[in-house]
Coordinates of C-alpha atoms and ligand atoms in Angstrom, one line a residue:
M1 CA 0.0 0.0 0.0
Q2 CA 2.7 2.4 1.0
A3 CA 4.8 1.7 -2.1
L4 CA 2.1 3.2 -4.3
R5 CA 2.7 6.5 -2.5
V6 CA 6.4 6.6 -2.9
S7 CA 6.4 8.5 -6.1
R8 CA 4.6 11.3 -4.5
R9 CA 6.9 11.7 -1.5
V10 CA 9.1 14.7 -1.3
T11 CA 12.7 13.6 -0.8
G12 CA 14.3 16.9 0.1
V13 CA 12.9 19.5 2.4
R14 CA 13.8 23.1 2.5
R15 CA 14.5 24.0 6.1
R16 CA 14.3 27.4 7.5
D17 CA 14.7 29.1 10.8
L18 CA 11.1 29.6 11.6
L19 CA 11.1 29.4 15.4
K20 CA 12.1 32.7 16.7
W21 CA 10.9 32.4 20.2
S22 CA 12.3 35.6 21.4
G23 CA 10.3 38.8 20.8
L24 CA 6.9 37.2 20.9
V25 CA 4.3 39.7 21.6
L26 CA 1.8 39.2 24.4
G27 CA -1.6 38.1 23.0
Q28 CA -5.0 38.8 24.2
A29 CA -5.6 37.2 27.6
A30 CA -9.0 35.7 28.3
A31 CA -8.6 34.9 32.0
S32 CA -12.0 35.6 33.2
G33 CA -13.1 32.0 33.2
L34 CA -16.4 33.1 31.7
P35 CA -17.6 32.2 28.2
A36 CA -15.8 34.7 26.1
P37 CA -17.4 36.9 23.4
A38 CA -16.6 35.9 19.9
Q39 CA -13.0 36.8 19.1
S40 CA -10.3 35.8 16.8
V41 CA -7.0 36.2 18.5
L42 CA -5.1 35.5 15.3
T43 CA -7.2 37.2 12.8
P44 CA -7.1 41.0 13.1
L45 CA -10.5 41.7 11.7
P46 CA -13.3 40.2 13.6
G47 CA -16.9 41.2 13.2
S48 CA -19.6 40.9 10.6
T49 CA -20.3 44.5 9.8
L50 CA -17.5 46.2 8.0
P51 CA -18.4 49.7 7.3
G52 CA -14.8 50.7 6.9
S53 CA -14.5 49.9 3.2
G54 CA -16.7 52.6 1.8
A55 CA -19.8 50.4 1.7
P56 CA -23.1 52.2 1.2
S57 CA -25.5 52.2 4.1
G58 CA -27.7 49.1 4.3
T59 CA -24.8 46.8 3.5
D60 CA -24.3 44.1 6.0
V61 CA -21.3 42.4 4.5
S62 CA -18.7 44.3 2.5
L63 CA -15.9 42.5 0.8
R64 CA -13.1 44.2 -1.2
I65 CA -11.0 42.0 -3.4
S66 CA -7.6 43.5 -3.8
P67 CA -3.9 42.8 -3.7
V68 CA -2.6 42.3 -0.1
A69 CA 0.8 41.6 1.5
V70 CA 0.8 38.7 4.0
E71 CA 3.7 38.6 6.4
L72 CA 4.1 35.0 7.4
D73 CA 7.2 35.8 9.3
R74 CA 10.0 38.4 8.9
A75 CA 11.6 36.5 6.1
H76 CA 8.4 35.8 4.1
I77 CA 6.2 38.6 3.0
L78 CA 4.0 37.4 0.2
S79 CA 2.0 39.3 -2.4
T80 CA -1.4 37.8 -3.1
I81 CA -5.1 38.7 -3.4
G82 CA -7.2 39.0 -0.3
Y83 CA -10.3 40.4 1.2
N84 CA -10.6 43.8 2.9
G85 CA -6.8 44.2 3.0
S86 CA -5.9 40.9 4.6
S87 CA -5.7 37.2 4.2
P88 CA -7.6 35.4 5.6
G89 CA -10.5 37.8 5.2
P90 CA -12.5 38.9 8.2
V91 CA -14.5 36.4 10.2
L92 CA -18.0 37.1 9.2
R93 CA -20.6 36.4 11.9
L94 CA -24.1 36.2 10.5
K95 CA -27.5 35.1 11.9
E96 CA -29.1 32.1 10.5
G97 CA -32.2 33.0 8.4
K98 CA -31.7 36.7 8.6
P99 CA -31.1 38.1 5.1
V100 CA -28.0 40.2 4.6
T101 CA -27.0 42.6 1.9
V102 CA -23.6 41.7 0.4
E103 CA -21.5 44.1 -1.5
I104 CA -18.3 42.9 -3.2
V105 CA -15.9 45.3 -4.8
N106 CA -13.3 43.9 -7.2
D107 CA -10.1 45.9 -7.4
T108 CA -8.3 43.3 -9.6
D109 CA -8.1 42.9 -13.4
S110 CA -9.9 39.6 -13.4
P111 CA -13.6 38.6 -13.0
E112 CA -14.1 37.0 -9.6
W113 CA -16.7 34.8 -7.8
V114 CA -17.2 34.7 -4.1
H115 CA -18.5 31.3 -3.2
W116 CA -20.3 30.7 0.2
H117 CA -19.1 27.2 0.9
G118 CA -21.6 25.1 2.9
M119 CA -24.6 27.5 2.6
L120 CA -27.9 26.3 1.1
I121 CA -28.5 29.3 -1.2
P122 CA -29.6 29.8 -4.8
T123 CA -27.3 29.7 -7.8
Q124 CA -27.7 33.5 -8.3
V125 CA -25.7 34.1 -5.1
D126 CA -23.7 30.9 -4.8
G127 CA -20.7 32.5 -6.6
T128 CA -19.9 29.7 -9.0
P129 CA -19.2 30.2 -12.7
E130 CA -20.4 26.7 -13.7
E131 CA -23.8 27.4 -12.1
G132 CA -24.1 30.7 -14.0
S133 CA -23.7 32.9 -10.9
P134 CA -23.0 36.5 -12.0
F135 CA -19.4 37.5 -11.6
V136 CA -17.9 40.5 -10.0
P137 CA -16.4 42.4 -12.9
P138 CA -12.8 43.6 -12.9
H139 CA -12.7 47.0 -11.2
G140 CA -16.4 46.7 -10.7
R141 CA -18.8 45.8 -7.9
Q142 CA -21.7 43.5 -7.2
R143 CA -24.5 43.8 -4.7
Y144 CA -27.0 41.1 -3.7
Q145 CA -29.0 39.6 -0.8
L146 CA -28.5 36.2 0.7
T147 CA -30.0 34.4 3.6
P148 CA -27.3 32.7 5.7
G149 CA -27.7 29.1 6.7
P150 CA -27.6 26.6 8.0
A151 CA -26.0 27.5 11.4
G152 CA -22.4 26.6 11.9
C153 CA -19.0 27.1 10.5
R154 CA -19.0 27.9 6.8
W155 CA -16.5 29.8 4.7
Y156 CA -16.1 32.0 1.7
H157 CA -13.5 31.8 -1.1
S158 CA -12.8 32.5 -4.7
H159 CA -14.3 30.0 -7.1
A160 CA -12.5 31.3 -10.2
M161 CA -10.7 28.8 -12.3
A162 CA -7.0 29.0 -12.2
M163 CA -5.8 26.3 -14.7
D164 CA -2.0 26.7 -14.9
D165 CA -2.0 30.2 -13.3
L166 CA -0.9 29.7 -9.6
H167 CA -1.8 33.3 -8.8
K168 CA -5.6 32.8 -9.4
G169 CA -8.6 31.3 -7.7
A170 CA -8.1 29.3 -4.5
Y171 CA -4.3 29.6 -4.8
T172 CA -4.6 33.3 -3.7
G173 CA -5.5 34.5 -0.3
Q174 CA -9.2 34.9 -1.1
F175 CA -10.7 32.9 1.8
G176 CA -12.3 33.6 5.1
F177 CA -14.6 32.1 7.8
V178 CA -18.3 32.7 8.0
Y179 CA -19.8 31.7 11.3
V180 CA -23.6 31.4 11.0
E181 CA -25.1 31.8 14.4
G182 CA -28.2 29.6 15.1
G183 CA -29.3 26.9 17.4
N184 CA -26.0 25.0 17.7
D185 CA -24.8 25.0 21.2
P186 CA -21.1 24.3 21.5
G187 CA -21.3 24.4 25.3
N188 CA -19.2 26.6 27.5
Y189 CA -15.8 27.8 26.4
D190 CA -13.3 30.4 27.5
Q191 CA -11.8 31.2 24.2
E192 CA -13.0 30.8 20.6
L193 CA -10.5 30.7 17.7
F194 CA -10.8 30.5 14.0
L195 CA -7.8 28.6 12.6
A196 CA -7.4 28.4 8.8
I197 CA -4.7 26.0 7.7
R198 CA -3.0 27.2 4.6
D199 CA -0.1 26.8 2.1
W200 CA 1.5 29.5 0.0
E201 CA 3.8 30.0 -2.9
P202 CA 2.5 27.0 -4.8
F203 CA 4.7 25.5 -7.5
F204 CA 4.4 22.6 -9.9
S205 CA 6.1 19.4 -8.9
A206 CA 6.4 15.8 -9.9
S207 CA 6.3 14.8 -6.3
M208 CA 4.0 15.7 -3.4
D209 CA 4.1 15.4 0.3
D210 CA 0.6 14.8 1.5
D211 CA -1.3 13.1 4.3
D212 CA -3.4 10.8 2.1
D213 CA -2.0 7.7 3.6
N214 CA -4.0 8.6 6.7
T215 CA -7.2 7.8 5.0
H216 CA -6.8 4.0 4.8
D217 CA -6.3 1.0 6.9
G218 CA -8.5 -1.5 5.1
P219 CA -8.7 -3.2 1.7
L220 CA -8.4 -1.0 -1.4
L221 CA -11.9 -1.6 -2.6
E222 CA -11.6 0.4 -5.8
K223 CA -8.1 -0.5 -6.9
P224 CA -8.3 -1.5 -10.5
A225 CA -7.0 -5.0 -11.3
V226 CA -4.7 -3.4 -13.9
L227 CA -3.1 -0.1 -13.0
D228 CA -2.3 2.5 -15.5
T229 CA 1.5 2.7 -15.3
H230 CA 2.0 5.8 -17.5
P231 CA 4.0 8.4 -15.6
D232 CA 1.9 11.0 -13.7
G233 CA 1.8 14.6 -14.7
L234 CA 2.6 17.6 -12.5
E235 CA 0.8 18.3 -9.3
V236 CA 0.8 21.5 -7.3
N237 CA 3.0 21.5 -4.2
S238 CA 4.0 24.0 -1.5
M239 CA 6.7 24.2 1.1
T240 CA 5.4 27.4 2.8
Y241 CA 2.7 27.1 5.4
S242 CA 0.8 29.0 8.0
V243 CA -2.1 29.0 10.4
N244 CA -4.2 32.0 9.4
D245 CA -1.5 34.5 8.3
K246 CA 1.4 33.5 10.4
A247 CA 4.0 30.8 10.2
L248 CA 4.8 28.7 13.3
G249 CA 6.6 30.8 15.9
A250 CA 6.1 34.1 14.0
G251 CA 2.8 35.2 15.4
D252 CA 1.5 35.7 18.9
P253 CA 1.2 32.4 20.8
L254 CA -2.2 31.3 21.8
R255 CA -2.2 32.2 25.5
V256 CA -4.2 29.9 27.8
R257 CA -4.7 29.1 31.5
H258 CA -4.9 25.7 33.1
G259 CA -8.5 24.6 33.3
Q260 CA -9.8 26.7 30.3
R261 CA -11.8 25.2 27.5
L262 CA -11.0 26.3 24.0
L263 CA -13.5 26.2 21.1
L264 CA -11.3 25.8 17.9
H265 CA -12.8 26.2 14.5
F266 CA -10.5 24.6 12.0
L267 CA -10.6 25.1 8.2
N268 CA -8.4 23.6 5.6
A269 CA -8.2 26.5 3.2
S270 CA -5.6 24.8 1.1
A271 CA -6.2 24.6 -2.7
I272 CA -3.9 21.7 -2.9
E273 CA -3.7 19.3 0.1
N274 CA -5.4 17.3 2.8
R275 CA -3.8 17.7 6.2
R276 CA -3.6 16.1 9.6
I277 CA -3.4 18.4 12.7
A278 CA -2.7 17.7 16.4
L279 CA -2.2 19.7 19.5
A280 CA 0.7 18.2 21.4
G281 CA -0.1 17.0 24.9
H282 CA -3.9 17.3 24.4
K283 CA -6.8 15.5 22.9
M284 CA -9.4 17.4 20.9
T285 CA -13.1 16.6 21.2
V286 CA -14.7 16.9 17.7
I287 CA -18.1 18.4 18.2
A288 CA -18.9 19.4 14.6
M289 CA -17.8 18.6 11.1
D290 CA -18.3 21.1 8.2
G291 CA -20.2 23.2 10.8
N292 CA -22.8 20.6 11.6
P293 CA -22.9 19.0 15.1
V294 CA -21.9 15.4 15.0
P295 CA -24.1 12.7 16.6
T296 CA -21.3 11.3 18.8
P297 CA -18.6 13.8 19.8
Q298 CA -15.3 12.0 20.3
A299 CA -11.9 13.0 21.8
V300 CA -9.1 12.2 19.3
D301 CA -5.4 12.6 19.2
S302 CA -5.4 14.3 15.8
I303 CA -7.8 15.5 13.2
F304 CA -7.7 15.1 9.4
L305 CA -9.0 17.9 7.2
G306 CA -9.5 17.5 3.5
A307 CA -9.2 20.7 1.5
G308 CA -12.4 22.7 2.1
E309 CA -13.4 20.7 5.3
R310 CA -14.0 22.2 8.7
I311 CA -13.9 20.7 12.2
D312 CA -15.0 22.4 15.4
A313 CA -13.3 20.9 18.5
I314 CA -13.3 21.6 22.2
V315 CA -10.0 21.3 24.0
E316 CA -9.6 21.1 27.8
M317 CA -6.4 22.9 28.7
N318 CA -5.3 20.3 31.3
H319 CA -1.6 19.8 30.6
P320 CA 0.4 22.9 31.5
G321 CA 3.4 23.6 29.3
I322 CA 4.2 25.2 26.0
W323 CA 3.0 23.2 23.1
I324 CA 2.8 23.2 19.3
L325 CA -0.5 22.9 17.6
G326 CA 0.3 22.0 14.0
A327 CA 0.7 19.5 11.1
T328 CA 1.7 16.0 12.3
E329 CA 4.3 15.8 9.5
K330 CA 7.5 17.4 10.7
P331 CA 8.6 18.9 7.4
I332 CA 5.3 20.6 7.0
R333 CA 5.4 21.9 10.6
D334 CA 8.9 23.0 10.2
S335 CA 7.8 24.9 7.1
G336 CA 5.3 26.9 9.1
L337 CA 2.1 25.0 9.6
G338 CA 1.6 25.4 13.3
L339 CA 0.9 27.7 16.3
V340 CA 2.4 27.9 19.8
V341 CA 0.0 27.3 22.7
E342 CA 1.4 28.8 25.9
Y343 CA 0.1 28.2 29.4
A344 CA 0.4 31.1 31.8
G345 CA 3.5 30.9 33.9
Q346 CA 5.4 28.5 31.6
H347 CA 8.7 29.4 30.1
Q348 CA 10.2 26.3 28.4
Q349 CA 10.7 25.7 24.7
P350 CA 7.6 24.7 22.7
Q351 CA 7.1 20.9 22.7
W352 CA 5.9 18.6 20.0
I353 CA 4.8 15.0 20.6
D354 CA 3.8 12.8 17.7
P355 CA 0.3 11.5 18.2
P356 CA -0.5 7.9 17.6
R357 CA -0.7 7.2 13.8
Q358 CA -4.2 6.1 13.1
P359 CA -6.3 6.2 10.0
W360 CA -8.9 9.0 10.1
D361 CA -12.3 7.5 10.5
Y362 CA -15.3 9.7 10.1
T363 CA -17.7 7.0 11.2
I364 CA -16.7 7.1 14.9
F365 CA -18.6 10.5 15.1
G366 CA -21.8 9.0 13.7
K367 CA -24.9 7.5 15.3
N368 CA -23.9 4.5 17.4
D369 CA -26.6 2.4 15.8
S370 CA -25.8 3.6 12.3
G371 CA -26.1 0.3 10.5
A372 CA -29.4 -0.6 12.3
H373 CA -31.9 1.6 10.5
E374 CA -32.3 4.1 7.8
A375 CA -34.5 7.0 8.7
L376 CA -34.6 8.3 5.1
P377 CA -33.8 5.5 2.7
P378 CA -32.7 6.8 -0.7
E379 CA -35.0 6.4 -3.7
Q380 CA -32.4 6.5 -6.3
T381 CA -28.6 5.7 -6.5
I382 CA -26.1 7.5 -8.7
E383 CA -22.7 6.0 -9.1
L384 CA -19.7 8.4 -9.6
I385 CA -16.5 6.7 -10.6
F386 CA -13.4 8.8 -10.4
G387 CA -10.5 8.2 -12.8
K388 CA -7.2 9.7 -13.8
I389 CA -5.4 9.9 -17.1
P390 CA -1.7 10.4 -16.1
G391 CA -0.4 13.4 -17.9
G392 CA 3.3 12.4 -18.2
A393 CA 6.4 14.4 -17.5
G394 CA 5.8 18.2 -17.6
K395 CA 2.1 17.9 -18.3
F396 CA -1.0 17.8 -16.2
N397 CA -3.2 14.8 -15.3
L398 CA -6.8 14.7 -16.6
W399 CA -9.5 13.8 -14.1
L400 CA -12.6 11.9 -15.0
V401 CA -16.0 11.3 -13.5
N402 CA -17.7 8.3 -15.1
G403 CA -15.1 8.1 -17.8
K404 CA -15.1 11.7 -18.9
P405 CA -13.9 15.1 -17.8
Y406 CA -16.1 18.1 -17.3
P407 CA -18.5 19.0 -18.9
H408 CA -21.0 16.3 -18.7
E409 CA -24.2 17.1 -20.5
N410 CA -27.3 15.5 -19.0
E411 CA -25.9 12.6 -17.0
F412 CA -26.9 13.9 -13.6
V413 CA -30.5 15.0 -13.4
L414 CA -32.3 15.4 -10.1
Q415 CA -36.0 15.5 -9.3
K416 CA -37.0 17.9 -6.6
G417 CA -38.0 16.2 -3.4
T418 CA -36.2 12.9 -4.2
R419 CA -33.8 11.3 -1.8
Y420 CA -30.6 10.3 -3.6
R421 CA -27.6 8.2 -2.8
L422 CA -24.2 9.0 -4.3
V423 CA -21.8 6.1 -4.5
M424 CA -18.3 7.7 -5.0
R425 CA -15.8 5.1 -6.3
N426 CA -12.3 6.5 -6.3
Q427 CA -10.2 4.5 -8.8
T428 CA -7.2 6.8 -8.4
D429 CA -4.2 6.8 -6.0
D430 CA -5.2 10.1 -4.4
A431 CA -7.7 10.9 -1.6
H432 CA -10.1 13.5 -3.1
P433 CA -12.1 16.0 -1.0
M434 CA -15.4 15.9 -2.9
H435 CA -17.7 18.9 -2.4
M436 CA -21.3 19.4 -3.5
H437 CA -22.7 23.0 -3.7
R438 CA -25.9 24.1 -2.1
H439 CA -26.9 20.7 -0.6
M440 CA -26.0 18.9 2.5
W441 CA -24.9 15.3 2.5
E442 CA -25.5 12.6 5.1
L443 CA -22.5 10.4 5.2
R444 CA -23.6 6.7 5.0
S445 CA -20.3 4.8 4.6
I446 CA -16.6 5.0 4.1
N447 CA -15.0 1.9 2.5
D448 CA -18.2 0.0 3.3
K449 CA -18.1 0.9 7.1
P450 CA -21.6 2.2 7.7
T451 CA -22.5 5.3 9.6
A452 CA -25.4 7.8 9.9
G453 CA -26.2 11.2 11.1
I454 CA -23.0 12.9 10.0
M455 CA -24.0 15.9 7.8
K456 CA -21.3 17.2 5.5
D457 CA -20.7 19.3 2.4
T458 CA -17.2 17.9 1.7
V459 CA -16.1 14.3 2.1
V460 CA -12.7 12.9 1.5
V461 CA -13.0 9.8 -0.6
P462 CA -10.0 7.6 0.3
Y463 CA -7.5 6.7 -2.4
F464 CA -8.7 3.5 -4.2
G465 CA -11.6 3.8 -1.7
R466 CA -15.3 4.4 -1.6
A467 CA -17.7 6.8 0.1
V468 CA -21.5 6.8 0.1
V469 CA -23.6 9.8 0.9
D470 CA -27.3 10.5 0.8
F471 CA -29.1 13.8 0.2
T472 CA -32.5 15.2 -0.6
A473 CA -32.7 17.2 -3.8
D474 CA -34.3 20.3 -2.3
Q475 CA -32.4 23.2 -3.9
P476 CA -33.5 23.5 -7.6
G477 CA -30.9 24.9 -10.0
L478 CA -27.5 23.9 -11.3
T479 CA -25.4 22.3 -8.6
L480 CA -21.7 21.9 -8.9
F481 CA -20.0 18.7 -7.7
H482 CA -16.2 18.8 -7.7
C483 CA -12.9 17.9 -6.1
H484 CA -11.8 20.7 -3.8
I485 CA -8.2 20.5 -5.0
Q486 CA -8.1 23.3 -7.5
Q487 CA -5.9 21.7 -10.1
H488 CA -8.1 18.5 -10.1
M489 CA -11.2 20.6 -10.5
D490 CA -9.7 22.7 -13.2
Y491 CA -8.6 19.7 -15.2
G492 CA -11.8 17.8 -15.4
F493 CA -12.8 16.7 -11.9
K494 CA -16.2 18.3 -11.7
A495 CA -19.8 17.7 -12.8
L496 CA -23.0 19.7 -12.9
F497 CA -26.1 18.3 -11.4
R498 CA -29.3 19.7 -12.9
Y499 CA -33.0 19.6 -11.9
S500 CA -35.5 18.2 -14.4
Ligands
LIG1 CU1 -8.9 15.7 -6.2

């Protein structure tokens, strides 16, 4: 199993002196012991109403797309495109079901689309070219209303195609959290943080360092009997990482006190990779995935996030010290993907402890009696078989759904009100984070291990593996289904669902 992955392993790692422990600035302290108001210690622009960008009155959400500089650390100041002068963009806090007026100003030379990932909203405001959403013209603006929902951790990002331009679309800094406030009760907590995992300075590479091995411990259900042995094409890679806009050790530490409870909202905002994350010395209790409360919260040693996925976790600060929260793979952590967590009164060097290496298993968070019953049995099943045509040296791979790249004409037609089952069969040697717009999936099995009650908008289909999801077709209009790895999406790995 591992041998298959060898060709995608990075052999040499660029090291750099990231950990400059001296000179760290005191962060915000939340020592009251009371549930804290919403705050984002690491993102400088909290709040949902942003009158500062010249928005006309009556605008609830104002986003300005423009060039920004991101200082990951003193040695790495990047030029990219962001929202409202930063990347990530502001954490937007909206109320479920309460319509908001959105104004987007585009200060760049390219048309842009702002997609509201995880929201159940019409195609007109979904921000997706394939669905026909209007674009924000270059040096123009766009104004519309949307009704946020469902409650929970959503996000917004560019949905422009990039193709071979690594300075466009999701490769840029155009991403941010949306927290839709509603009935979800995360319980008491002392600090709330929004942590976007991110890579920068993408480049084309014949090898990759990824965490996809983490998705498997069982048989390779979808491995073809005869593998295509043609050489793979180029993938997009990175060796520059951050949590929000800071490399490990460069930003303020997250300052905590013994006995506090943290509510951490994680987002994998990468355009290129799935990632595993841990907080050394601590377990994290996963309470929600993709913003939706899970039926069975579980404490785990590490979490796995496909590109586009979110996890909300509660962490009990019960192990005083100075710790690293970051990527479980050392080269990635050493290249910036992490954050220092510092207990009050502790002064030692930040510690890392490798968590036990276990495959990521969504199903442990599902209903305990998942296989026993089906509350809403599907009426129709749609098979989606993923394939890859290796591109060969210096070229790009082509990605197929049911034997062909995008576009598909009328293969996927939904009837309103019908309950569907999607059987995603991944006949490639990559784990793909598959996302469906404007609908919510119920995960039903991963590699034939059953589950129920886990509601998601993005599911990582293991390499040579299988994932089954059910959903009700209740959002008429074109609906994009795609891999959330930008290059895979751009080179064929997407399909439009229509309503009849
Ligand atoms: Cu993919």
